[in-house]
């Protein structure tokens, strides 16, 4: 067998490494929910859909390199003959369409998860809905541009997307990826803004922000893809096609993986002694959000709470000065405000299960 070209080797290694890694994280996500007898919901199915498309696209690239290409290449080299160029154009056309479906599916999965997580904040829910609409519109427009960049479509394969008959391929990808980056940044900002509005110690805000901003790595790979696609003034000669595919694969695969991380909290207890905040983030943020929503409430009947008859239960205790319940498990110390419940009144907070 002939040796792989540099571009083919880079894309083969990337695809071969990401297929099992993406599959593992999605399997852990579903396995954990089944083990804990939790319902598999919309965000999970959207994630599975994206992962399936990702694996199909990666498998098509590997198949092209080893079974379709006579030169075992994955480079934009038109000197290899018309047959080779036509076969390459087909795989590019298919995988670019798959990328649009897959990257949008994982965006919608993440936004759906946010919608359920921050359901008690109506303003934030409206922001999530608006971002979802933008993501869907981006998908529709970008897919139409990719599909119809040559009219009729057959010219894409017959002329290999020649700028004489088709939209400029580097320009199409540049606009495609730049707008995709803007949507990614908007998705990232949603949980970060919510976390910093919580009444939490700064250390915990940083911890929660870090967990959500792991998705920022997706934006980094998106920027790297832009640098591979767009290098003026010679946008055709300096178009690094193989590397653009490496970055897009990493961007898509990492988006799927990071979307699974917040739901894998129960797998962290073995390290909870050293990383208590990470192990309990998914429980803490839910209760903090609920308390923040009720912190502005006051006693409608003007009744103040009297001294409790209890003072300490287990390792926890009641703070008479601040009217708070102090929890201390030896690793983390949390203080929860206790709201007075007036006579003939009931205070109800909504709570969401996210694991």
Short mmCIF file of C-alpha atoms in Angstrom, two decimals:
data_model
loop_
_atom_site.label_atom_id
_atom_site.label_comp_id
_atom_site.label_asym_id
_atom_site.label_seq_id
_atom_site.Cartn_x
_atom_site.Cartn_y
_atom_site.Cartn_z
CA UNK A 1 0.00 0.00 0.00
CA UNK A 2 1.26 3.44 -0.91
CA UNK A 3 2.22 5.79 1.90
CA UNK A 4 -0.33 8.37 2.99
CA UNK A 5 0.20 12.00 2.10
CA UNK A 6 0.69 14.46 4.94
CA UNK A 7 -2.88 15.77 4.67
CA UNK A 8 -4.32 12.26 4.54
CA UNK A 9 -2.29 11.15 7.56
CA UNK A 10 -3.38 14.15 9.64
CA UNK A 11 -7.06 13.61 8.85
CA UNK A 12 -6.88 9.85 9.35
CA UNK A 13 -5.30 10.20 12.80
CA UNK A 14 -7.81 12.88 13.83
CA UNK A 15 -10.84 10.92 12.65
CA UNK A 16 -9.62 7.60 14.02
CA UNK A 17 -8.96 9.13 17.45
CA UNK A 18 -12.21 11.08 17.69
CA UNK A 19 -14.61 8.29 16.68
CA UNK A 20 -14.02 6.16 19.83
CA UNK A 21 -13.62 9.21 22.07
CA UNK A 22 -16.91 10.80 21.01
CA UNK A 23 -18.67 7.43 21.20
CA UNK A 24 -17.31 6.85 24.72
CA UNK A 25 -18.60 10.13 26.13
CA UNK A 26 -22.04 9.74 24.54
CA UNK A 27 -22.23 6.15 25.82
CA UNK A 28 -21.31 7.35 29.34
CA UNK A 29 -24.01 10.02 29.13
CA UNK A 30 -26.69 7.50 28.19
CA UNK A 31 -25.34 4.73 30.43
CA UNK A 32 -25.35 6.98 33.47
CA UNK A 33 -28.94 8.03 32.87
CA UNK A 34 -30.05 4.43 32.45
CA UNK A 35 -28.13 3.36 35.58
CA UNK A 36 -29.73 6.13 37.63
CA UNK A 37 -33.16 5.35 36.10
CA UNK A 38 -33.53 8.84 34.71
CA UNK A 39 -35.52 9.68 31.61
CA UNK A 40 -33.55 10.15 28.41
CA UNK A 41 -34.66 13.55 27.19
CA UNK A 42 -34.48 15.76 24.12
CA UNK A 43 -30.96 17.14 24.69
CA UNK A 44 -29.63 13.58 24.98
CA UNK A 45 -31.20 12.45 21.73
CA UNK A 46 -29.92 15.54 19.92
CA UNK A 47 -26.43 14.78 21.20
CA UNK A 48 -26.71 11.17 20.01
CA UNK A 49 -27.90 12.36 16.60
CA UNK A 50 -24.91 14.70 16.27
CA UNK A 51 -22.48 11.98 17.40
CA UNK A 52 -23.91 9.54 14.87
CA UNK A 53 -23.50 12.00 12.02
CA UNK A 54 -19.98 12.80 13.22
CA UNK A 55 -18.97 9.15 13.14
CA UNK A 56 -20.47 8.74 9.67
CA UNK A 57 -18.56 11.78 8.37
CA UNK A 58 -15.28 10.64 9.95
CA UNK A 59 -15.75 7.13 8.55
CA UNK A 60 -16.34 8.55 5.06
CA UNK A 61 -13.05 10.47 5.25
CA UNK A 62 -11.14 7.36 6.34
CA UNK A 63 -12.83 5.30 3.63
CA UNK A 64 -11.89 7.87 0.98
CA UNK A 65 -8.25 7.90 2.08
CA UNK A 66 -7.81 4.12 2.05
CA UNK A 67 -10.39 2.76 -0.40
CA UNK A 68 -11.40 5.51 -2.84
CA UNK A 69 -8.31 7.61 -3.43
CA UNK A 70 -5.79 5.91 -5.69
CA UNK A 71 -3.06 8.08 -4.16
CA UNK A 72 -4.22 7.75 -0.51
CA UNK A 73 -4.44 11.50 -0.30
CA UNK A 74 -6.73 14.13 1.18
CA UNK A 75 -5.30 17.25 -0.41
CA UNK A 76 -6.72 19.77 -2.84
CA UNK A 77 -4.36 18.68 -5.61
CA UNK A 78 -5.98 18.86 -9.07
CA UNK A 79 -2.88 17.50 -10.80
CA UNK A 80 -3.82 13.97 -9.68
CA UNK A 81 -6.37 13.62 -12.46
CA UNK A 82 -10.05 14.22 -13.14
CA UNK A 83 -11.28 11.00 -11.53
CA UNK A 84 -9.40 11.65 -8.31
CA UNK A 85 -10.58 15.27 -8.19
CA UNK A 86 -14.21 14.28 -8.84
CA UNK A 87 -14.15 11.67 -6.06
CA UNK A 88 -12.60 14.18 -3.68
CA UNK A 89 -15.23 16.79 -4.60
CA UNK A 90 -17.97 14.30 -3.72
CA UNK A 91 -16.59 13.58 -0.26
CA UNK A 92 -16.09 17.31 0.40
CA UNK A 93 -19.66 18.09 -0.67
CA UNK A 94 -21.17 15.35 1.52
CA UNK A 95 -19.07 16.01 4.62
CA UNK A 96 -19.67 19.76 4.52
CA UNK A 97 -23.43 19.15 4.52
CA UNK A 98 -23.05 16.63 7.36
CA UNK A 99 -21.01 19.16 9.34
CA UNK A 100 -23.88 21.66 9.17
CA UNK A 101 -26.39 19.11 10.43
CA UNK A 102 -24.09 17.83 13.15
CA UNK A 103 -22.77 21.12 14.56
CA UNK A 104 -26.29 22.58 14.62
CA UNK A 105 -27.67 19.49 16.38
CA UNK A 106 -25.14 19.77 19.18
CA UNK A 107 -25.84 23.50 19.53
CA UNK A 108 -29.55 22.75 19.90
CA UNK A 109 -28.75 20.00 22.42
CA UNK A 110 -26.76 22.45 24.55
CA UNK A 111 -29.41 25.19 24.28
CA UNK A 112 -32.15 22.71 25.20
CA UNK A 113 -30.13 21.70 28.26
CA UNK A 114 -29.72 25.38 29.24
CA UNK A 115 -33.46 25.92 28.78
CA UNK A 116 -34.22 23.17 31.29
CA UNK A 117 -31.43 24.16 33.68
CA UNK A 118 -32.32 27.86 33.85
CA UNK A 119 -36.09 27.38 33.62
CA UNK A 120 -36.76 29.60 36.65
CA UNK A 121 -35.22 32.66 34.94
CA UNK A 122 -37.70 33.90 32.36
CA UNK A 123 -35.38 36.55 30.91
CA UNK A 124 -32.65 33.98 30.37
CA UNK A 125 -35.12 31.59 28.78
CA UNK A 126 -36.04 34.28 26.24
CA UNK A 127 -32.34 34.73 25.44
CA UNK A 128 -32.00 30.97 24.95
CA UNK A 129 -35.03 30.88 22.64
CA UNK A 130 -33.62 33.78 20.59
CA UNK A 131 -30.23 32.04 20.31
CA UNK A 132 -31.98 28.83 19.23
CA UNK A 133 -33.82 30.69 16.47
CA UNK A 134 -30.55 32.26 15.28
CA UNK A 135 -28.88 28.82 15.25
CA UNK A 136 -31.67 27.32 13.15
CA UNK A 137 -31.63 30.25 10.71
CA UNK A 138 -27.84 29.94 10.43
CA UNK A 139 -28.22 26.25 9.61
CA UNK A 140 -30.83 26.85 6.91
CA UNK A 141 -28.91 29.66 5.20
CA UNK A 142 -25.49 28.00 5.41
CA UNK A 143 -26.81 24.67 4.16
CA UNK A 144 -28.45 26.33 1.16
CA UNK A 145 -25.17 28.13 0.36
CA UNK A 146 -23.18 24.87 0.57
CA UNK A 147 -25.70 22.88 -1.49
CA UNK A 148 -26.19 25.57 -4.14
CA UNK A 149 -22.68 27.00 -4.38
CA UNK A 150 -22.68 25.70 -7.94
CA UNK A 151 -25.79 26.02 -10.13
CA UNK A 152 -26.53 23.51 -11.49
CA UNK A 153 -25.08 21.35 -8.70
CA UNK A 154 -23.38 18.91 -11.12
CA UNK A 155 -20.86 21.61 -12.02
CA UNK A 156 -19.42 21.22 -8.53
CA UNK A 157 -18.21 17.73 -9.45
CA UNK A 158 -17.53 18.36 -13.14
CA UNK A 159 -15.48 21.55 -12.65
CA UNK A 160 -14.29 20.74 -9.09
CA UNK A 161 -15.92 23.90 -7.72
CA UNK A 162 -14.07 26.12 -10.18
CA UNK A 163 -14.60 29.83 -9.38
CA UNK A 164 -15.58 30.31 -13.04
CA UNK A 165 -18.85 28.43 -12.43
CA UNK A 166 -19.27 28.35 -8.65
CA UNK A 167 -18.99 30.54 -5.60
CA UNK A 168 -15.44 30.87 -4.34
CA UNK A 169 -14.88 27.87 -2.02
CA UNK A 170 -12.49 29.71 0.38
CA UNK A 171 -14.90 32.65 0.59
CA UNK A 172 -17.86 30.34 1.23
CA UNK A 173 -16.02 28.54 4.03
CA UNK A 174 -14.78 31.81 5.50
CA UNK A 175 -18.29 33.26 5.78
CA UNK A 176 -19.64 29.91 6.94
CA UNK A 177 -17.12 29.50 9.76
CA UNK A 178 -17.08 33.13 10.83
CA UNK A 179 -20.86 33.21 11.37
CA UNK A 180 -20.64 29.80 13.07
CA UNK A 181 -18.09 31.29 15.49
CA UNK A 182 -20.42 34.16 16.37
CA UNK A 183 -23.22 31.73 17.23
CA UNK A 184 -20.83 29.61 19.33
CA UNK A 185 -19.76 32.65 21.33
CA UNK A 186 -23.41 33.54 21.97
CA UNK A 187 -24.10 30.01 23.25
CA UNK A 188 -21.07 30.20 25.54
CA UNK A 189 -22.11 33.53 27.07
CA UNK A 190 -25.50 32.25 28.26
CA UNK A 191 -24.40 30.13 31.28
CA UNK A 192 -21.47 32.39 32.13
CA UNK A 193 -23.73 35.40 32.61
CA UNK A 194 -26.15 33.38 34.74
CA UNK A 195 -23.45 31.98 37.02
CA UNK A 196 -21.94 35.39 37.79
CA UNK A 197 -25.34 36.70 38.83
CA UNK A 198 -25.59 34.06 41.56
CA UNK A 199 -24.82 34.84 45.19
CA UNK A 200 -21.83 32.51 45.32
CA UNK A 201 -18.28 32.82 46.62
CA UNK A 202 -15.96 33.97 43.85
CA UNK A 203 -14.06 30.67 43.92
CA UNK A 204 -17.22 28.71 43.14
CA UNK A 205 -18.22 31.16 40.40
CA UNK A 206 -14.84 30.57 38.79
CA UNK A 207 -15.26 26.79 39.10
CA UNK A 208 -18.72 26.76 37.50
CA UNK A 209 -17.62 29.20 34.78
CA UNK A 210 -14.64 26.98 33.96
CA UNK A 211 -16.88 23.94 33.52
CA UNK A 212 -19.15 25.77 31.10
CA UNK A 213 -16.30 27.52 29.28
CA UNK A 214 -14.64 24.24 28.39
CA UNK A 215 -16.80 24.70 25.33
CA UNK A 216 -14.61 27.70 24.53
CA UNK A 217 -12.12 25.22 23.09
CA UNK A 218 -14.65 24.71 20.31
CA UNK A 219 -14.35 28.41 19.46
CA UNK A 220 -10.56 28.12 19.41
CA UNK A 221 -10.73 25.34 16.82
CA UNK A 222 -13.23 27.41 14.85
CA UNK A 223 -10.75 30.29 14.76
CA UNK A 224 -7.97 27.91 13.71
CA UNK A 225 -10.13 26.66 10.86
CA UNK A 226 -10.69 30.24 9.72
CA UNK A 227 -6.91 30.81 9.65
CA UNK A 228 -6.50 27.67 7.52
CA UNK A 229 -9.26 28.73 5.11
CA UNK A 230 -8.62 32.44 4.75
CA UNK A 231 -5.14 33.71 3.92
CA UNK A 232 -5.34 36.77 1.68
CA UNK A 233 -4.23 38.03 -0.72
CA UNK A 234 -3.69 34.60 -2.37
CA UNK A 235 -6.75 32.86 -0.93
CA UNK A 236 -6.50 29.92 -3.36
CA UNK A 237 -2.78 29.25 -3.23
CA UNK A 238 -2.62 29.61 0.56
CA UNK A 239 -5.82 27.66 1.28
CA UNK A 240 -4.76 24.86 3.64
CA UNK A 241 -7.50 22.36 2.81
CA UNK A 242 -6.29 19.31 4.85
CA UNK A 243 -5.74 21.38 7.98
CA UNK A 244 -9.15 23.03 7.66
CA UNK A 245 -10.70 19.56 7.87
CA UNK A 246 -8.59 18.63 10.90
CA UNK A 247 -9.79 21.73 12.77
CA UNK A 248 -13.43 21.18 11.77
CA UNK A 249 -13.29 17.57 13.01
CA UNK A 250 -11.78 18.67 16.32
CA UNK A 251 -14.31 21.49 16.63
CA UNK A 252 -17.28 19.19 16.06
CA UNK A 253 -15.97 16.27 18.14
CA UNK A 254 -15.04 18.48 21.09
CA UNK A 255 -18.45 20.18 20.99
CA UNK A 256 -20.08 16.79 21.50
CA UNK A 257 -17.69 15.83 24.30
CA UNK A 258 -18.04 19.11 26.22
CA UNK A 259 -21.83 18.94 25.93
CA UNK A 260 -21.68 15.64 27.83
CA UNK A 261 -19.35 16.80 30.62
CA UNK A 262 -21.91 18.69 32.78
CA UNK A 263 -24.06 15.55 32.91
CA UNK A 264 -21.24 13.25 34.03
CA UNK A 265 -21.01 14.77 37.52
CA UNK A 266 -21.93 11.52 39.32
CA UNK A 267 -18.77 9.91 37.90
CA UNK A 268 -16.60 12.42 39.82
CA UNK A 269 -17.01 11.26 43.49
CA UNK A 270 -13.72 9.26 43.46
CA UNK A 271 -11.97 12.65 43.17
CA UNK A 272 -14.47 14.60 45.27
CA UNK A 273 -12.04 14.97 48.19
CA UNK A 274 -9.72 17.02 46.03
CA UNK A 275 -12.33 18.51 43.74
CA UNK A 276 -15.47 18.91 45.87
CA UNK A 277 -16.80 21.91 43.97
CA UNK A 278 -16.69 20.13 40.61
CA UNK A 279 -18.30 17.01 42.03
CA UNK A 280 -21.27 18.91 43.41
CA UNK A 281 -21.66 21.74 40.89
CA UNK A 282 -24.72 20.29 39.26
CA UNK A 283 -26.54 20.15 42.61
CA UNK A 284 -25.28 23.50 43.89
CA UNK A 285 -26.18 25.58 40.85
CA UNK A 286 -29.73 24.27 40.91
CA UNK A 287 -30.29 25.17 44.55
CA UNK A 288 -28.47 28.53 44.21
CA UNK A 289 -30.61 29.55 41.27
CA UNK A 290 -33.74 28.67 43.21
CA UNK A 291 -32.64 30.65 46.26
CA UNK A 292 -31.62 33.66 44.15
CA UNK A 293 -35.11 33.83 42.68
CA UNK A 294 -36.66 33.80 46.15
CA UNK A 295 -34.10 36.10 47.83
CA UNK A 296 -36.11 39.21 46.92
CA UNK A 297 -39.22 37.91 48.65
CA UNK A 298 -40.28 39.34 51.97
CA UNK A 299 -42.71 38.33 54.69
CA UNK A 300 -46.09 39.40 53.29
CA UNK A 301 -47.65 39.41 56.76
CA UNK A 302 -44.78 41.22 58.45
CA UNK A 303 -43.99 38.24 60.68
CA UNK A 304 -40.37 37.74 61.64
CA UNK A 305 -38.96 34.32 62.49
CA UNK A 306 -38.46 33.48 66.11
CA UNK A 307 -35.64 31.52 67.68
CA UNK A 308 -35.63 27.92 66.51
CA UNK A 309 -36.01 25.15 69.03
CA UNK A 310 -33.23 23.22 67.32
CA UNK A 311 -29.62 24.27 67.04
CA UNK A 312 -27.63 21.48 65.43
CA UNK A 313 -28.32 18.33 63.43
CA UNK A 314 -25.38 16.07 62.59
CA UNK A 315 -22.48 18.15 61.27
CA UNK A 316 -24.77 21.04 60.30
CA UNK A 317 -25.93 23.88 62.50
CA UNK A 318 -28.30 26.83 62.56
CA UNK A 319 -26.72 30.28 62.57
CA UNK A 320 -28.98 32.43 64.78
CA UNK A 321 -27.30 35.68 63.74
CA UNK A 322 -27.69 35.35 59.98
CA UNK A 323 -30.76 33.08 60.12
CA UNK A 324 -28.97 30.58 57.92
CA UNK A 325 -28.26 26.89 57.84
CA UNK A 326 -24.53 26.17 57.80
CA UNK A 327 -23.37 22.93 56.19
CA UNK A 328 -19.81 21.75 56.68
CA UNK A 329 -18.70 18.34 55.39
CA UNK A 330 -15.01 18.83 56.08
CA UNK A 331 -14.17 19.84 52.53
CA UNK A 332 -16.61 22.60 51.67
CA UNK A 333 -18.53 24.99 53.87
CA UNK A 334 -21.80 26.37 52.58
CA UNK A 335 -24.27 28.75 54.19
CA UNK A 336 -27.90 28.71 53.04
CA UNK A 337 -30.33 31.49 53.86
CA UNK A 338 -33.49 30.32 55.63
CA UNK A 339 -36.57 32.21 54.53
CA UNK A 340 -39.35 32.64 57.11
CA UNK A 341 -42.62 30.96 56.21
CA UNK A 342 -45.52 33.15 57.36
CA UNK A 343 -48.65 31.68 58.86
CA UNK A 344 -51.44 30.88 56.38
CA UNK A 345 -48.98 31.15 53.48
CA UNK A 346 -46.89 28.75 51.48
CA UNK A 347 -43.70 29.64 49.56
CA UNK A 348 -42.98 27.38 46.60
CA UNK A 349 -39.78 27.30 44.59
CA UNK A 350 -39.45 25.33 41.38
CA UNK A 351 -36.56 22.89 41.22
CA UNK A 352 -35.11 21.09 38.22
CA UNK A 353 -33.35 17.77 38.07
CA UNK A 354 -30.45 18.06 35.61
CA UNK A 355 -28.62 14.78 36.24
#
